[in-house]
Tab-separated table of C-alpha atoms and ligand atoms in Angstrom:
chain	number	residue	atom	x	y	z
S	929	UNK	CA	22.470	-14.121	70.302
S	930	UNK	CA	19.765	-16.386	68.894
S	931	UNK	CA	20.854	-18.498	66.432
S	932	UNK	CA	17.726	-18.314	64.088
S	933	UNK	CA	19.303	-14.984	63.541
S	934	UNK	CA	21.277	-16.407	60.772
S	935	UNK	CA	17.909	-17.986	58.804
S	936	UNK	CA	17.394	-14.430	57.573
S	937	UNK	CA	19.598	-14.349	54.282
S	938	UNK	CA	19.488	-13.044	50.960
S	939	UNK	CA	18.218	-9.378	51.737
S	940	UNK	CA	19.507	-6.058	50.398
S	941	UNK	CA	19.275	-4.035	53.416
S	942	UNK	CA	20.110	-0.349	53.653
S	943	UNK	CA	23.257	0.208	55.307
S	944	UNK	CA	23.743	2.521	58.237
S	945	UNK	CA	27.128	2.732	59.748
S	946	UNK	CA	27.770	4.361	63.356
S	947	UNK	CA	30.909	6.520	63.844
S	948	UNK	CA	30.685	7.323	67.884
S	949	UNK	CA	33.183	9.871	67.677
S	950	UNK	CA	32.775	13.685	68.487
S	951	UNK	CA	35.240	16.352	69.100
S	952	UNK	CA	33.302	17.215	72.267
S	953	UNK	CA	29.789	16.615	73.613
S	954	UNK	CA	27.067	19.339	72.484
S	955	UNK	CA	25.021	20.371	75.452
S	956	UNK	CA	21.808	18.953	74.053
S	957	UNK	CA	23.078	15.777	72.763
S	958	UNK	CA	21.945	12.354	74.199
S	959	UNK	CA	22.886	10.279	71.371
S	960	UNK	CA	25.436	7.373	71.894
S	961	UNK	CA	28.682	9.893	71.292
S	962	UNK	CA	31.983	9.780	72.847
S	963	UNK	CA	34.406	12.626	73.271
S	964	UNK	CA	37.199	12.154	70.523
S	965	UNK	CA	39.414	9.431	71.548
S	966	UNK	CA	43.188	8.396	70.864
S	967	UNK	CA	44.397	7.818	67.528
S	968	UNK	CA	44.747	4.158	68.629
S	969	UNK	CA	41.087	3.860	69.871
S	970	UNK	CA	40.185	5.221	66.556
S	971	UNK	CA	42.423	2.771	64.514
S	972	UNK	CA	41.077	-0.085	66.644
S	973	UNK	CA	37.210	0.955	66.181
S	974	UNK	CA	37.987	0.894	62.336
S	975	UNK	CA	39.075	-2.472	62.300
S	976	UNK	CA	36.386	-3.559	64.742
S	977	UNK	CA	33.904	-1.945	62.186
S	978	UNK	CA	35.211	-3.532	59.367
S	979	UNK	CA	35.095	-6.985	60.936
S	980	UNK	CA	31.556	-6.417	61.835
S	981	UNK	CA	30.671	-5.440	58.466
S	982	UNK	CA	32.293	-8.578	56.794
S	983	UNK	CA	30.602	-10.855	59.649
S	984	UNK	CA	27.032	-9.702	58.741
S	985	UNK	CA	27.531	-9.697	55.130
S	986	UNK	CA	28.858	-13.332	55.082
S	987	UNK	CA	26.304	-14.611	57.399
S	988	UNK	CA	23.432	-12.830	55.765
S	989	UNK	CA	24.632	-13.290	52.423
S	990	UNK	CA	24.481	-9.695	51.469
S	991	UNK	CA	25.963	-8.480	48.302
S	992	UNK	CA	24.257	-5.246	47.670
S	993	UNK	CA	23.144	-2.180	49.863
S	994	UNK	CA	20.590	-0.121	48.019
S	995	UNK	CA	21.492	2.833	49.953
S	996	UNK	CA	24.488	3.561	52.487
S	997	UNK	CA	24.768	6.195	55.207
S	998	UNK	CA	27.501	6.973	57.529
S	999	UNK	CA	26.331	8.750	60.526
S	1000	UNK	CA	27.289	9.298	64.100
S	1001	UNK	CA	28.687	11.050	66.182
S	1002	UNK	CA	30.891	12.708	63.715
S	1003	UNK	CA	32.114	10.650	60.911
S	1004	UNK	CA	34.822	13.168	59.957
S	1005	UNK	CA	36.379	13.211	63.421
S	1006	UNK	CA	38.093	9.953	61.667
S	1007	UNK	CA	41.023	10.378	59.670
S	1008	UNK	CA	40.477	10.088	55.791
S	1009	UNK	CA	42.772	7.004	55.984
S	1010	UNK	CA	40.381	5.268	58.524
S	1011	UNK	CA	37.357	6.112	56.678
S	1012	UNK	CA	38.953	5.023	53.532
S	1013	UNK	CA	39.297	1.640	55.003
S	1014	UNK	CA	35.554	1.574	56.026
S	1015	UNK	CA	34.483	2.864	52.244
S	1016	UNK	CA	36.557	0.318	50.727
S	1017	UNK	CA	35.155	-2.332	52.905
S	1018	UNK	CA	31.545	-1.322	51.900
S	1019	UNK	CA	32.436	-1.241	48.556
S	1020	UNK	CA	33.772	-4.701	48.403
S	1021	UNK	CA	30.655	-5.934	50.258
S	1022	UNK	CA	28.311	-3.990	48.290
S	1023	UNK	CA	29.207	-4.693	44.969
S	1024	UNK	CA	26.839	-2.727	42.948
S	1025	UNK	CA	26.698	0.769	43.266
S	1026	UNK	CA	24.210	2.288	45.950
S	1027	UNK	CA	21.546	4.547	44.452
S	1028	UNK	CA	22.517	6.921	47.201
S	1029	UNK	CA	25.590	7.223	49.747
S	1030	UNK	CA	25.482	9.706	52.253
S	1031	UNK	CA	28.005	11.090	54.815
S	1032	UNK	CA	27.308	13.276	57.551
S	1033	UNK	CA	29.871	15.726	58.297
S	1034	UNK	CA	30.412	18.802	60.726
S	1035	UNK	CA	31.714	22.041	59.870
S	1036	UNK	CA	34.470	22.022	62.285
S	1037	UNK	CA	36.048	18.805	61.153
S	1038	UNK	CA	35.451	18.812	57.408
S	1039	UNK	CA	38.671	18.798	55.283
S	1040	UNK	CA	39.593	19.072	51.801
S	1041	UNK	CA	40.908	15.575	52.012
S	1042	UNK	CA	37.584	14.477	53.246
S	1043	UNK	CA	35.972	15.621	50.144
S	1044	UNK	CA	38.681	14.387	47.950
S	1045	UNK	CA	38.226	11.032	49.435
S	1046	UNK	CA	34.257	11.237	48.961
S	1047	UNK	CA	34.675	12.022	45.332
S	1048	UNK	CA	36.846	8.804	44.847
S	1049	UNK	CA	33.765	6.769	46.302
S	1050	UNK	CA	30.510	6.859	45.034
S	1051	UNK	CA	29.614	9.263	47.850
S	1052	UNK	CA	26.544	11.080	46.548
S	1053	UNK	CA	25.141	13.235	49.332
S	1054	UNK	CA	26.940	15.110	52.509
S	1055	UNK	CA	24.610	15.959	55.397
S	1056	UNK	CA	26.285	18.712	57.383
S	1057	UNK	CA	25.247	19.410	61.098
S	1058	UNK	CA	24.797	23.066	60.910
S	1059	UNK	CA	22.144	23.532	63.390
S	1060	UNK	CA	22.168	27.153	63.522
S	1061	UNK	CA	24.152	29.823	61.634
S	1062	UNK	CA	23.365	32.482	64.339
S	1063	UNK	CA	26.138	32.904	67.303
S	1064	UNK	CA	24.117	33.345	70.417
S	1065	UNK	CA	22.093	30.163	69.242
S	1066	UNK	CA	25.153	28.095	68.792
S	1067	UNK	CA	26.360	29.260	72.066
S	1068	UNK	CA	23.180	28.266	73.879
S	1069	UNK	CA	23.311	24.835	72.345
S	1070	UNK	CA	27.050	24.154	73.254
S	1071	UNK	CA	28.046	23.512	69.579
S	1072	UNK	CA	31.774	23.312	69.705
S	1073	UNK	CA	32.148	24.699	65.870
S	1074	UNK	CA	32.541	28.541	65.764
S	1075	UNK	CA	30.238	30.384	63.149
S	1076	UNK	CA	33.415	30.932	61.284
S	1077	UNK	CA	33.932	27.152	60.802
S	1078	UNK	CA	30.484	26.981	59.255
S	1079	UNK	CA	30.789	29.632	56.835
S	1080	UNK	CA	34.544	27.985	55.919
S	1081	UNK	CA	32.875	24.779	55.549
S	1082	UNK	CA	29.908	26.231	52.983
S	1083	UNK	CA	32.764	27.898	51.110
S	1084	UNK	CA	34.873	24.784	50.863
S	1085	UNK	CA	32.021	22.820	49.734
S	1086	UNK	CA	30.974	25.356	47.199
S	1087	UNK	CA	34.516	24.807	45.629
S	1088	UNK	CA	34.968	21.256	46.117
S	1089	UNK	CA	31.831	19.278	46.413
S	1090	UNK	CA	29.857	18.465	43.385
S	1091	UNK	CA	27.335	16.079	45.068
S	1092	UNK	CA	24.262	16.804	47.043
S	1093	UNK	CA	24.188	18.712	50.315
S	1094	UNK	CA	21.759	18.457	53.174
S	1095	UNK	CA	21.772	20.496	56.150
S	1096	UNK	CA	20.313	19.892	59.752
S	1097	UNK	CA	18.796	22.723	61.698
S	1098	UNK	CA	17.473	23.063	65.304
S	1099	UNK	CA	14.592	25.170	65.910
S	1100	UNK	CA	12.512	25.575	69.393
S	1101	UNK	CA	15.398	27.631	71.073
S	1102	UNK	CA	14.209	30.645	73.430
S	1103	UNK	CA	13.567	34.203	71.827
S	1104	UNK	CA	16.091	35.628	73.766
S	1105	UNK	CA	19.088	33.040	72.187
S	1106	UNK	CA	17.641	32.821	68.726
S	1107	UNK	CA	16.544	34.070	65.362
S	1108	UNK	CA	13.224	33.616	63.439
S	1109	UNK	CA	13.472	30.668	61.237
S	1110	UNK	CA	13.048	32.871	58.287
S	1111	UNK	CA	16.170	34.887	59.354
S	1112	UNK	CA	18.218	31.657	59.542
S	1113	UNK	CA	17.184	30.588	56.223
S	1114	UNK	CA	18.004	33.957	54.756
S	1115	UNK	CA	21.574	33.890	55.898
S	1116	UNK	CA	22.429	30.433	54.380
S	1117	UNK	CA	23.569	29.595	50.887
S	1118	UNK	CA	20.249	27.904	50.063
S	1119	UNK	CA	21.238	27.626	46.197
S	1120	UNK	CA	23.913	24.834	47.074
S	1121	UNK	CA	21.317	23.036	49.574
S	1122	UNK	CA	19.026	20.348	48.317
S	1123	UNK	CA	17.689	19.130	51.545
S	1124	UNK	CA	16.840	20.486	55.092
S	1125	UNK	CA	16.109	18.399	58.245
S	1126	UNK	CA	14.744	20.722	60.813
S	1127	UNK	CA	14.461	19.415	64.167
S	1128	UNK	CA	12.703	20.660	67.317
S	1129	UNK	CA	15.112	21.129	70.314
S	1130	UNK	CA	14.339	18.857	72.978
S	1131	UNK	CA	15.547	18.980	76.590
S	1132	UNK	CA	16.795	15.438	77.306
S	1133	UNK	CA	17.258	14.252	81.209
S	1134	UNK	CA	20.569	14.498	82.310
S	1135	UNK	CA	21.983	16.649	79.341
S	1136	UNK	CA	24.115	19.935	80.311
S	1137	UNK	CA	21.211	21.759	78.485
S	1138	UNK	CA	18.543	20.350	80.413
S	1139	UNK	CA	20.531	20.740	83.933
S	1140	UNK	CA	21.384	24.257	82.771
S	1141	UNK	CA	18.030	25.646	81.689
S	1142	UNK	CA	15.486	23.052	83.410
S	1143	UNK	CA	12.798	24.047	80.634
S	1144	UNK	CA	12.849	26.187	77.469
S	1145	UNK	CA	10.452	28.726	76.636
S	1146	UNK	CA	10.537	28.097	72.902
S	1147	UNK	CA	9.848	30.554	70.014
S	1148	UNK	CA	6.889	30.011	68.260
S	1149	UNK	CA	8.236	29.975	64.818
S	1150	UNK	CA	5.916	29.397	61.772
S	1151	UNK	CA	7.315	26.240	60.070
S	1152	UNK	CA	6.681	24.583	57.225
S	1153	UNK	CA	5.735	27.930	55.172
S	1154	UNK	CA	9.146	29.428	55.543
S	1155	UNK	CA	10.901	26.511	54.189
S	1156	UNK	CA	8.701	25.743	51.374
S	1157	UNK	CA	8.360	29.301	49.896
S	1158	UNK	CA	12.200	28.869	49.223
S	1159	UNK	CA	11.344	25.869	46.785
S	1160	UNK	CA	11.627	22.810	49.585
S	1161	UNK	CA	8.808	20.623	49.742
S	1162	UNK	CA	7.963	19.093	52.965
S	1163	UNK	CA	7.777	15.480	52.772
S	1164	UNK	CA	8.300	14.076	56.043
S	1165	UNK	CA	7.620	15.394	59.882
S	1166	UNK	CA	10.992	16.979	60.174
S	1167	UNK	CA	12.385	16.899	56.572
S	1168	UNK	CA	12.292	19.311	53.371
S	1169	UNK	CA	13.594	18.576	49.815
S	1170	UNK	CA	13.859	20.221	46.495
S	1171	UNK	CA	11.818	18.171	44.120
S	1172	UNK	CA	13.713	14.832	43.509
S	1173	UNK	CA	16.102	15.408	46.326
S	1174	UNK	CA	14.417	13.413	49.258
S	1175	UNK	CA	16.468	11.206	51.343
S	1176	UNK	CA	16.196	7.528	50.079
S	1177	UNK	CA	18.180	6.074	52.781
S	1178	UNK	CA	15.976	7.507	55.292
S	1179	UNK	CA	12.641	6.456	53.047
S	1180	UNK	CA	13.579	3.063	53.642
S	1181	UNK	CA	13.242	3.530	57.658
S	1182	UNK	CA	9.871	5.278	56.990
S	1183	UNK	CA	8.877	2.436	54.716
S	1184	UNK	CA	10.079	-0.006	57.236
S	1185	UNK	CA	12.277	-1.564	54.389
S	1186	UNK	CA	15.407	-3.887	56.002
S	1187	UNK	CA	18.204	-2.032	57.030
S	1188	UNK	CA	21.654	-3.127	58.806
S	1189	UNK	CA	23.144	-1.199	61.478
S	1190	UNK	CA	26.860	-1.727	62.132
S	1191	UNK	CA	28.942	0.239	64.765
S	1192	UNK	CA	28.358	0.422	68.621
S	1193	UNK	CA	24.487	1.620	69.270
S	1194	UNK	CA	23.597	1.170	65.899
S	1195	UNK	CA	20.191	-0.682	65.118
S	1196	UNK	CA	18.777	-3.014	62.407
S	1197	UNK	CA	15.540	-4.153	60.880
S	1198	UNK	CA	15.782	-7.661	59.472
S	1199	UNK	CA	13.183	-9.938	57.702
S	1200	UNK	CA	13.239	-13.599	57.628
S	1201	UNK	CA	10.583	-15.587	55.498
S	1202	UNK	CA	7.884	-15.208	58.119
S	1203	UNK	CA	9.516	-13.081	60.976
S	1204	UNK	CA	11.073	-9.964	61.568
S	1205	UNK	CA	13.414	-8.459	64.200
S	1206	UNK	CA	15.252	-5.399	65.685
S	1207	UNK	CA	18.968	-6.305	66.117
S	1208	UNK	CA	20.982	-3.573	68.227
S	1209	UNK	CA	24.650	-3.289	68.791
S	1210	UNK	CA	25.435	-2.414	72.525
S	1211	UNK	CA	26.671	1.059	72.773
S	1212	UNK	CA	29.760	-0.114	74.598
S	1213	UNK	CA	32.860	0.871	72.922
S	1214	UNK	CA	35.116	-1.394	74.734
S	1215	UNK	CA	33.037	-4.460	74.127
S	1216	UNK	CA	32.814	-3.510	70.805
S	1217	UNK	CA	36.787	-3.355	70.389
S	1218	UNK	CA	37.520	-6.654	72.166
S	1219	UNK	CA	34.397	-8.610	71.919
S	1220	UNK	CA	32.773	-10.781	68.763
S	1221	UNK	CA	29.248	-9.899	67.084
S	1222	UNK	CA	27.737	-12.789	69.246
S	1223	UNK	CA	28.693	-10.885	72.454
S	1224	UNK	CA	27.626	-7.168	71.717
S	1225	UNK	CA	24.422	-8.022	69.635
S	1226	UNK	CA	20.920	-7.895	71.076
S	1227	UNK	CA	18.017	-9.093	69.163
S	1228	UNK	CA	14.365	-8.495	69.869
S	1229	UNK	CA	11.430	-9.996	68.129
S	1230	UNK	CA	8.264	-7.508	68.214
S	1231	UNK	CA	5.076	-8.993	68.270
S	1232	UNK	CA	2.505	-8.442	65.230
S	1233	UNK	CA	0.738	-5.798	67.193
S	1234	UNK	CA	4.010	-3.673	68.025
S	1235	UNK	CA	5.329	-4.084	64.669
S	1236	UNK	CA	2.052	-3.084	63.150
S	1237	UNK	CA	1.940	0.089	64.992
S	1238	UNK	CA	5.533	0.918	64.174
S	1239	UNK	CA	4.768	0.707	60.728
S	1240	UNK	CA	1.740	3.382	61.228
S	1241	UNK	CA	4.224	5.413	63.230
S	1242	UNK	CA	6.912	5.531	60.728
S	1243	UNK	CA	4.696	5.467	57.662
S	1244	UNK	CA	2.754	8.330	58.736
S	1245	UNK	CA	5.599	10.618	59.215
S	1246	UNK	CA	5.651	10.884	55.491
S	1247	UNK	CA	3.286	13.426	54.029
S	1248	UNK	CA	2.446	10.694	51.329
S	1249	UNK	CA	1.325	8.342	54.336
S	1250	UNK	CA	1.612	4.513	53.935
S	1251	UNK	CA	1.344	1.793	51.542
S	1252	UNK	CA	-1.981	0.052	51.923
S	1253	UNK	CA	-0.678	-2.963	49.932
S	1254	UNK	CA	2.580	-3.283	52.102
S	1255	UNK	CA	0.342	-3.715	55.283
S	1256	UNK	CA	-1.666	-6.198	53.558
S	1257	UNK	CA	1.147	-8.216	51.967
S	1258	UNK	CA	3.245	-7.788	55.483
S	1259	UNK	CA	0.368	-8.486	58.076
S	1260	UNK	CA	-2.243	-10.663	55.868
S	1261	UNK	CA	-5.186	-8.449	56.527
S	1262	UNK	CA	-5.986	-4.618	54.924
S	1263	UNK	CA	-5.909	-1.587	57.109
S	1264	UNK	CA	-9.621	-1.363	57.236
S	1265	UNK	CA	-9.853	-5.087	58.690
S	1266	UNK	CA	-7.088	-4.109	61.433
S	1267	UNK	CA	-8.211	-0.963	62.722
S	1268	UNK	CA	-11.698	-0.103	61.396
S	1269	UNK	CA	-12.895	1.852	64.244
S	1270	UNK	CA	-9.665	4.509	64.254
S	1271	UNK	CA	-10.400	4.756	60.562
S	1272	UNK	CA	-13.979	5.402	61.101
S	1273	UNK	CA	-13.172	8.154	63.846
S	1274	UNK	CA	-10.535	9.672	61.668
S	1275	UNK	CA	-12.182	9.388	58.196
S	1276	UNK	CA	-12.488	12.855	57.859
S	1277	UNK	CA	-8.781	13.699	58.386
S	1278	UNK	CA	-7.739	10.908	56.176
S	1279	UNK	CA	-6.846	11.415	52.471
S	1280	UNK	CA	-6.342	8.190	50.285
S	1281	UNK	CA	-4.473	8.085	46.999
S	1282	UNK	CA	-5.985	5.205	45.085
S	1283	UNK	CA	-3.383	5.319	42.314
S	1284	UNK	CA	-0.401	5.213	44.509
S	1285	UNK	CA	-2.389	2.879	46.793
S	1286	UNK	CA	-1.472	5.107	49.769
S	1287	UNK	CA	-3.028	6.547	52.793
S	1288	UNK	CA	-2.186	9.673	54.517
S	1289	UNK	CA	-2.951	12.030	57.544
S	1290	UNK	CA	-4.375	15.339	55.883
S	1291	UNK	CA	-2.877	18.758	56.768
S	1292	UNK	CA	-4.403	19.103	60.071
S	1293	UNK	CA	-4.247	15.674	61.507
S	1294	UNK	CA	-0.650	15.597	60.326
S	1295	UNK	CA	0.562	17.685	63.227
S	1296	UNK	CA	-1.492	15.770	65.813
S	1297	UNK	CA	-0.733	12.312	64.626
S	1298	UNK	CA	0.213	11.030	67.955
S	1299	UNK	CA	-3.926	10.904	69.156
S	1300	UNK	CA	-4.315	8.607	65.853
S	1301	UNK	CA	-1.872	6.245	67.076
S	1302	UNK	CA	-2.904	6.161	70.450
S	1303	UNK	CA	-6.725	5.377	69.113
S	1304	UNK	CA	-4.914	2.563	66.957
S	1305	UNK	CA	-3.132	1.416	69.880
S	1306	UNK	CA	-6.222	1.257	72.204
S	1307	UNK	CA	-8.139	-0.392	69.516
S	1308	UNK	CA	-5.545	-3.339	68.878
S	1309	UNK	CA	-5.569	-3.683	72.647
S	1310	UNK	CA	-9.202	-4.222	72.630
S	1311	UNK	CA	-9.527	-6.592	69.504
S	1312	UNK	CA	-6.025	-7.890	68.268
S	1313	UNK	CA	-6.806	-9.378	64.556
S	1314	UNK	CA	-3.353	-10.845	64.648
S	1315	UNK	CA	-4.184	-13.223	67.699
B	747	SF4	S1	27.609	16.360	66.927
B	747	SF4	FE1	26.175	15.449	67.068
B	747	SF4	S2	26.363	13.446	68.003
B	747	SF4	FE2	27.993	15.058	68.299
B	747	SF4	S3	27.874	15.707	70.323
B	747	SF4	FE3	27.044	17.076	69.071
B	747	SF4	S4	24.668	16.394	68.574
B	747	SF4	FE4	25.907	14.832	69.637
């Protein structure tokens, strides 16, 4: 691990904690997740995670996390006791209360004890991996929890959870195995849900689903209208929220604000005085349990062009687009100076909010934004303003 890493101190990064265990692997999953290990493994993991958190907070002099996100894997595959060890380490390290603290939960492993723990800490938001509320769709996806467990989880939350609730749904299944999105929405208790993340199913090489199906003839649902008509605003490619309920934590990714990721497989974006870096933790549980941060941390310094393209790529995912002031501050040039040709070609498809100082892709261009990035990339290849 490069020693210059430790020059980057005094940041207030968002915190992401990766819990890599799941009760079983879903057929479409290519994330770093491990079938549930023994209790001993999970306890050893918890201790390693707390050590890693304390190591980075000390070295980077972090004393505040604006937002916290505990994701996975399945965080609720840990016992409430293990989660409490992690939560109290975060509370000790972070000091001030975060603005938002999210925990990912899965219906089949969520318990009343988990909810009591969340209420004892400043957890403000749960994100539940529902994926589908239709039995044949869940079977097609190889989701382990039954439909009954999904209804039971909604019931448990309705009675015992006062914070915000987000759910994940997957669309793009074949017609023979799925309902229309609007039919699924009609079956969900939307009055208790403030946020929906809607992902397209993708067939990742080597997953059981890809091996089983080869390819998928996806249902052609009309999105965002179905969700918007139920009071959710579309604010990012895959995300919809009732007004004021956008994910603050995920927003820090899209805004390229610093974040610290801990746990095997997690990534970070960290800033120094005049440099930036991606740091990742190798997805290797054994190394994580036995090694020191120096052994499992990898660091990469993206070039200015790569970092700029990443700003475009992340920022334009948001319906509100990117901050022009931030581009100028971070790159020392205005957007117009960096990619004048691309902005010219796409002029009719861009919308500027002068008051907020943001530039966005209009409704048509929003869904074909890859073409915009390709044009920007080609322009920077032919004339690099950062050279
Ligand atoms: S619950 Fe999520 S992380 Fe775990 S196997 Fe299923 S898709 Fe992967």
